[in-house]
CSV table of C-alpha atoms in Angstrom, one decimal:
chain,number,residue,atom,x,y,z
A,1,ALA,CA,84.9,163.2,148.4
A,2,GLN,CA,81.8,164.9,147.3
A,3,SER,CA,81.5,165.6,143.6
A,4,VAL,CA,79.1,166.4,140.9
A,5,ALA,CA,79.4,165.3,137.2
A,6,GLN,CA,77.6,166.7,134.2
A,7,PRO,CA,78.7,164.3,131.5
A,8,GLU,CA,77.7,166.5,128.6
A,9,ASP,CA,79.5,169.7,127.8
A,10,GLN,CA,76.7,170.6,125.3
A,11,VAL,CA,73.2,169.4,124.5
A,12,ASN,CA,71.4,170.3,121.3
A,13,VAL,CA,67.6,170.1,121.1
A,14,ALA,CA,65.1,171.2,118.5
A,15,GLU,CA,62.5,173.7,119.7
A,16,GLY,CA,59.4,171.9,120.9
A,17,ASN,CA,61.2,168.6,121.7
A,18,PRO,CA,61.7,167.4,125.2
A,19,LEU,CA,65.1,168.1,126.8
A,20,THR,CA,67.2,166.4,129.4
A,21,VAL,CA,70.4,167.7,131.0
A,22,LYS,CA,72.2,165.0,133.0
A,23,CYS,CA,73.7,165.2,136.5
A,24,THR,CA,75.2,162.6,138.7
A,25,TYR,CA,76.6,163.0,142.2
A,26,SER,CA,78.9,161.4,144.7
A,27,VAL,CA,77.7,162.0,148.2
A,28,SER,CA,77.1,159.4,150.9
A,29,GLY,CA,73.7,159.4,152.5
A,30,ASN,CA,70.9,161.7,151.3
A,31,PRO,CA,72.1,164.8,149.5
A,32,TYR,CA,70.5,168.1,148.8
A,33,LEU,CA,70.5,168.8,145.1
A,34,PHE,CA,70.1,172.0,143.1
A,35,TRP,CA,69.8,173.2,139.5
A,36,TYR,CA,70.8,176.7,138.4
A,37,VAL,CA,70.7,178.4,135.0
A,38,GLN,CA,73.1,181.1,133.8
A,39,TYR,CA,72.4,183.3,130.9
A,40,PRO,CA,75.3,185.2,129.1
A,41,ASN,CA,76.8,187.9,131.3
A,42,ARG,CA,74.3,187.3,134.1
A,43,GLY,CA,74.4,185.6,137.4
A,44,LEU,CA,73.2,182.2,138.4
A,45,GLN,CA,69.4,181.9,138.7
A,46,PHE,CA,67.9,179.2,140.9
A,47,LEU,CA,65.6,176.7,139.1
A,48,LEU,CA,64.7,174.0,141.6
A,49,LYS,CA,66.0,171.9,144.5
A,50,TYR,CA,65.5,168.4,146.0
A,51,ILE,CA,65.5,168.1,149.7
A,52,THR,CA,63.3,165.2,150.5
A,53,GLY,CA,60.0,163.6,149.6
A,54,ASP,CA,58.6,163.2,146.0
A,55,ASN,CA,61.4,162.3,143.7
A,56,LEU,CA,60.0,164.5,140.9
A,57,VAL,CA,60.6,168.2,141.7
A,58,LYS,CA,59.0,171.0,139.7
A,59,GLY,CA,60.7,174.3,139.3
A,60,SER,CA,60.8,177.6,137.4
A,61,TYR,CA,60.1,178.1,133.7
A,62,GLY,CA,58.5,174.7,133.3
A,63,PHE,CA,61.6,172.7,134.3
A,64,GLU,CA,61.5,169.6,136.5
A,65,ALA,CA,64.1,167.2,137.8
A,66,GLU,CA,64.0,163.6,138.9
A,67,PHE,CA,66.0,162.4,141.8
A,68,ASN,CA,67.1,158.8,141.5
A,69,LYS,CA,68.9,157.5,144.6
A,70,SER,CA,69.9,154.2,143.2
A,71,GLN,CA,71.5,155.8,140.1
A,72,THR,CA,72.8,158.8,142.1
A,73,SER,CA,71.3,161.1,139.5
A,74,PHE,CA,69.3,164.3,139.3
A,75,HIS,CA,68.6,164.9,135.7
A,76,LEU,CA,66.9,168.2,134.6
A,77,LYS,CA,64.0,167.9,132.2
A,78,LYS,CA,61.5,169.9,130.3
A,79,PRO,CA,58.7,168.5,128.1
A,80,SER,CA,58.9,171.1,125.3
A,81,ALA,CA,62.0,173.2,124.8
A,82,LEU,CA,62.0,176.9,123.9
A,83,VAL,CA,64.7,178.8,122.1
A,84,SER,CA,64.8,181.1,125.2
A,85,ASP,CA,65.9,178.1,127.3
A,86,SER,CA,69.3,178.2,125.6
A,87,ALA,CA,71.8,178.9,128.4
A,88,LEU,CA,74.4,177.3,130.7
A,89,TYR,CA,73.0,174.9,133.3
A,90,PHE,CA,74.7,173.9,136.5
A,91,CYS,CA,73.9,171.1,138.9
A,92,ALA,CA,75.1,171.4,142.6
A,93,VAL,CA,75.0,169.2,145.7
A,94,ARG,CA,75.3,169.8,149.4
A,95,ASP,CA,76.0,167.1,151.9
A,96,PRO,CA,73.6,167.7,154.8
A,97,ARG,CA,75.8,165.9,157.3
A,98,ARG,CA,78.6,168.5,157.0
A,99,SER,CA,78.6,171.8,158.8
A,100,ASN,CA,80.2,173.4,155.8
A,101,TYR,CA,77.3,174.7,153.7
A,102,GLN,CA,79.1,175.3,150.5
A,103,LEU,CA,77.6,174.0,147.3
A,104,ILE,CA,79.7,171.6,145.2
A,105,TRP,CA,79.2,172.4,141.6
A,106,GLY,CA,79.3,170.5,138.3
A,107,ALA,CA,81.2,172.1,135.4
A,108,GLY,CA,78.0,173.1,133.6
A,109,THR,CA,76.2,172.0,130.4
A,110,LYS,CA,75.5,174.3,127.6
A,111,LEU,CA,72.0,173.9,126.3
A,112,ILE,CA,71.3,175.0,122.7
A,113,ILE,CA,67.7,175.0,121.5
A,114,LYS,CA,67.5,175.4,117.7
A,115,PRO,CA,64.4,176.9,116.1
B,1,GLY,CA,62.0,192.8,145.7
B,2,ALA,CA,65.6,193.7,145.0
B,3,GLY,CA,68.0,190.9,144.4
B,4,VAL,CA,71.7,190.5,145.2
B,5,SER,CA,73.7,193.4,143.8
B,6,GLN,CA,77.4,193.5,143.1
B,7,THR,CA,79.7,196.4,142.2
B,8,PRO,CA,81.5,197.1,140.0
B,9,SER,CA,80.2,194.9,137.2
B,10,ASN,CA,83.6,195.0,135.6
B,11,LYS,CA,87.0,195.8,137.1
B,12,VAL,CA,90.3,196.0,135.1
B,13,THR,CA,93.5,196.4,137.1
B,14,GLU,CA,97.2,195.9,136.8
B,15,LYS,CA,99.2,193.1,138.3
B,16,GLY,CA,100.2,194.0,141.8
B,17,LYS,CA,97.3,196.4,142.5
B,18,TYR,CA,94.7,196.1,145.3
B,19,VAL,CA,91.0,195.7,144.5
B,20,GLU,CA,87.8,195.6,146.4
B,21,LEU,CA,84.6,194.0,145.2
B,22,ARG,CA,81.3,194.8,146.9
B,23,CYS,CA,78.2,192.6,147.5
B,24,ASP,CA,74.9,193.9,148.7
B,25,PRO,CA,72.7,190.8,149.7
B,26,ILE,CA,69.0,190.5,149.7
B,27,SER,CA,67.5,192.4,152.7
B,28,GLY,CA,67.1,190.1,155.7
B,29,HIS,CA,69.4,187.4,154.4
B,30,THR,CA,71.7,186.3,157.2
B,31,ALA,CA,74.1,184.1,155.2
B,32,LEU,CA,76.4,185.4,152.4
B,33,TYR,CA,78.7,183.5,150.2
B,34,TRP,CA,81.5,184.4,147.8
B,35,TYR,CA,82.4,182.2,144.8
B,36,ARG,CA,84.9,182.5,141.9
B,37,GLN,CA,84.0,181.3,138.4
B,38,SER,CA,86.5,180.8,135.6
B,39,LEU,CA,85.4,180.4,132.0
B,40,GLY,CA,83.9,177.0,131.3
B,41,GLN,CA,83.8,176.0,135.0
B,42,GLY,CA,81.3,175.9,137.8
B,43,PRO,CA,81.6,178.3,140.7
B,44,GLU,CA,84.4,177.7,143.2
B,45,PHE,CA,83.6,178.4,146.9
B,46,LEU,CA,85.7,181.1,148.6
B,47,ILE,CA,84.1,182.1,151.9
B,48,TYR,CA,80.8,182.0,153.8
B,49,PHE,CA,79.5,184.5,156.3
B,50,GLN,CA,76.8,183.9,158.9
B,51,GLY,CA,76.0,187.4,160.2
B,52,THR,CA,79.2,189.3,160.7
B,53,GLY,CA,81.6,186.4,161.1
B,54,ALA,CA,83.3,184.3,158.5
B,55,ALA,CA,81.9,180.8,159.3
B,56,ASP,CA,84.0,179.1,156.7
B,57,ASP,CA,86.9,180.7,154.8
B,58,SER,CA,88.5,177.4,153.7
B,59,GLY,CA,88.1,178.3,150.0
B,60,LEU,CA,90.2,181.4,150.0
B,61,PRO,CA,93.2,180.5,147.8
B,62,ASN,CA,95.9,182.3,149.8
B,63,ASP,CA,96.4,185.2,152.2
B,64,ARG,CA,96.1,187.8,149.5
B,65,PHE,CA,92.3,187.3,149.7
B,66,PHE,CA,90.3,188.6,152.5
B,67,ALA,CA,86.6,189.4,153.0
B,68,VAL,CA,84.6,191.3,155.6
B,69,ARG,CA,81.0,191.9,156.5
B,70,PRO,CA,81.2,194.3,159.4
B,71,GLU,CA,77.5,195.0,159.9
B,72,GLY,CA,76.1,191.7,158.8
B,73,SER,CA,74.8,193.0,155.5
B,74,VAL,CA,77.1,194.4,152.8
B,75,SER,CA,80.3,192.4,152.2
B,76,THR,CA,83.6,193.4,150.6
B,77,LEU,CA,86.0,190.9,149.0
B,78,LYS,CA,89.5,192.3,149.1
B,79,ILE,CA,92.4,191.1,146.9
B,80,GLN,CA,95.9,192.3,147.5
B,81,ARG,CA,98.8,192.2,145.1
B,82,THR,CA,96.6,190.9,142.3
B,83,GLU,CA,98.0,188.4,139.9
B,84,ARG,CA,96.9,187.5,136.4
B,85,GLY,CA,95.6,184.2,137.7
B,86,ASP,CA,93.0,186.1,139.8
B,87,SER,CA,91.1,187.0,136.6
B,88,ALA,CA,87.7,185.5,136.9
B,89,VAL,CA,84.1,186.4,137.6
B,90,TYR,CA,83.5,186.8,141.3
B,91,LEU,CA,80.0,185.8,142.4
B,92,CYS,CA,78.2,186.7,145.6
B,93,ALA,CA,75.1,184.8,146.9
B,94,SER,CA,72.9,185.2,149.9
B,95,SER,CA,70.4,183.0,151.7
B,96,LEU,CA,67.7,183.6,154.2
B,97,GLY,CA,69.0,181.2,156.8
B,98,GLN,CA,72.1,179.2,157.5
B,99,GLY,CA,70.5,175.8,157.0
B,100,PRO,CA,71.7,173.3,154.3
B,101,THR,CA,68.2,173.5,152.6
B,102,ASP,CA,68.3,177.2,152.2
B,103,THR,CA,68.5,178.4,148.6
B,104,GLN,CA,71.4,180.6,147.6
B,105,TYR,CA,70.4,183.6,145.4
B,106,PHE,CA,73.2,185.0,143.3
B,107,GLY,CA,74.2,188.4,142.1
B,108,PRO,CA,75.3,189.2,138.5
B,109,GLY,CA,79.0,189.0,139.4
B,110,THR,CA,82.0,191.2,139.1
B,111,ARG,CA,84.3,190.4,136.2
B,112,LEU,CA,87.9,191.0,137.3
B,113,THR,CA,90.6,191.3,134.7
B,114,VAL,CA,94.2,191.6,135.9
B,115,LEU,CA,96.6,192.8,133.1
């Protein structure tokens, strides 16, 4: 079955330091992968996606993610964290072989950036 | 341009009552999705529309839940005989096309509380 794992419930990073939010997936073949961010009392905002091509994907607000097929991972990264990056981050996957276009979601990782 | 809008933002109802939640997608988006999100969890797929028809309603938990999109734009999620377990944030998303690479854009959600 398709699944997404975000192994860390919470990640704490000092402002200015690099950050990584981890995501691994279980989908046969070549998946489509997405990252979204959710601020308190707001909807999910799209950050970036991997479809094909270059394994390093650049997205909104200075975020990027690296697709690693051998490790079935799609970790979200940012070189220098801002306090305003503090939010809940969700990884999602879609199996392109299936006609069902729903996204399968991870449970989310709370990112806390400390000044 | 305007994003996905959802009304009401909050809905408090009593057990056994009927509720309707509305979603207004981004203009021109043909696909529309409903998700449900409980505290501390990722979104859970409910139903997906392509145009006016429900292309996939496999996520609806039972027959108390129903959704329509009569003119291929605005959608309404209807819940009959509400139960306390229905309390959650109901998210709506839309995408330009129906392909698996299309990005879903989310509304702010409706927080439903069943007393």
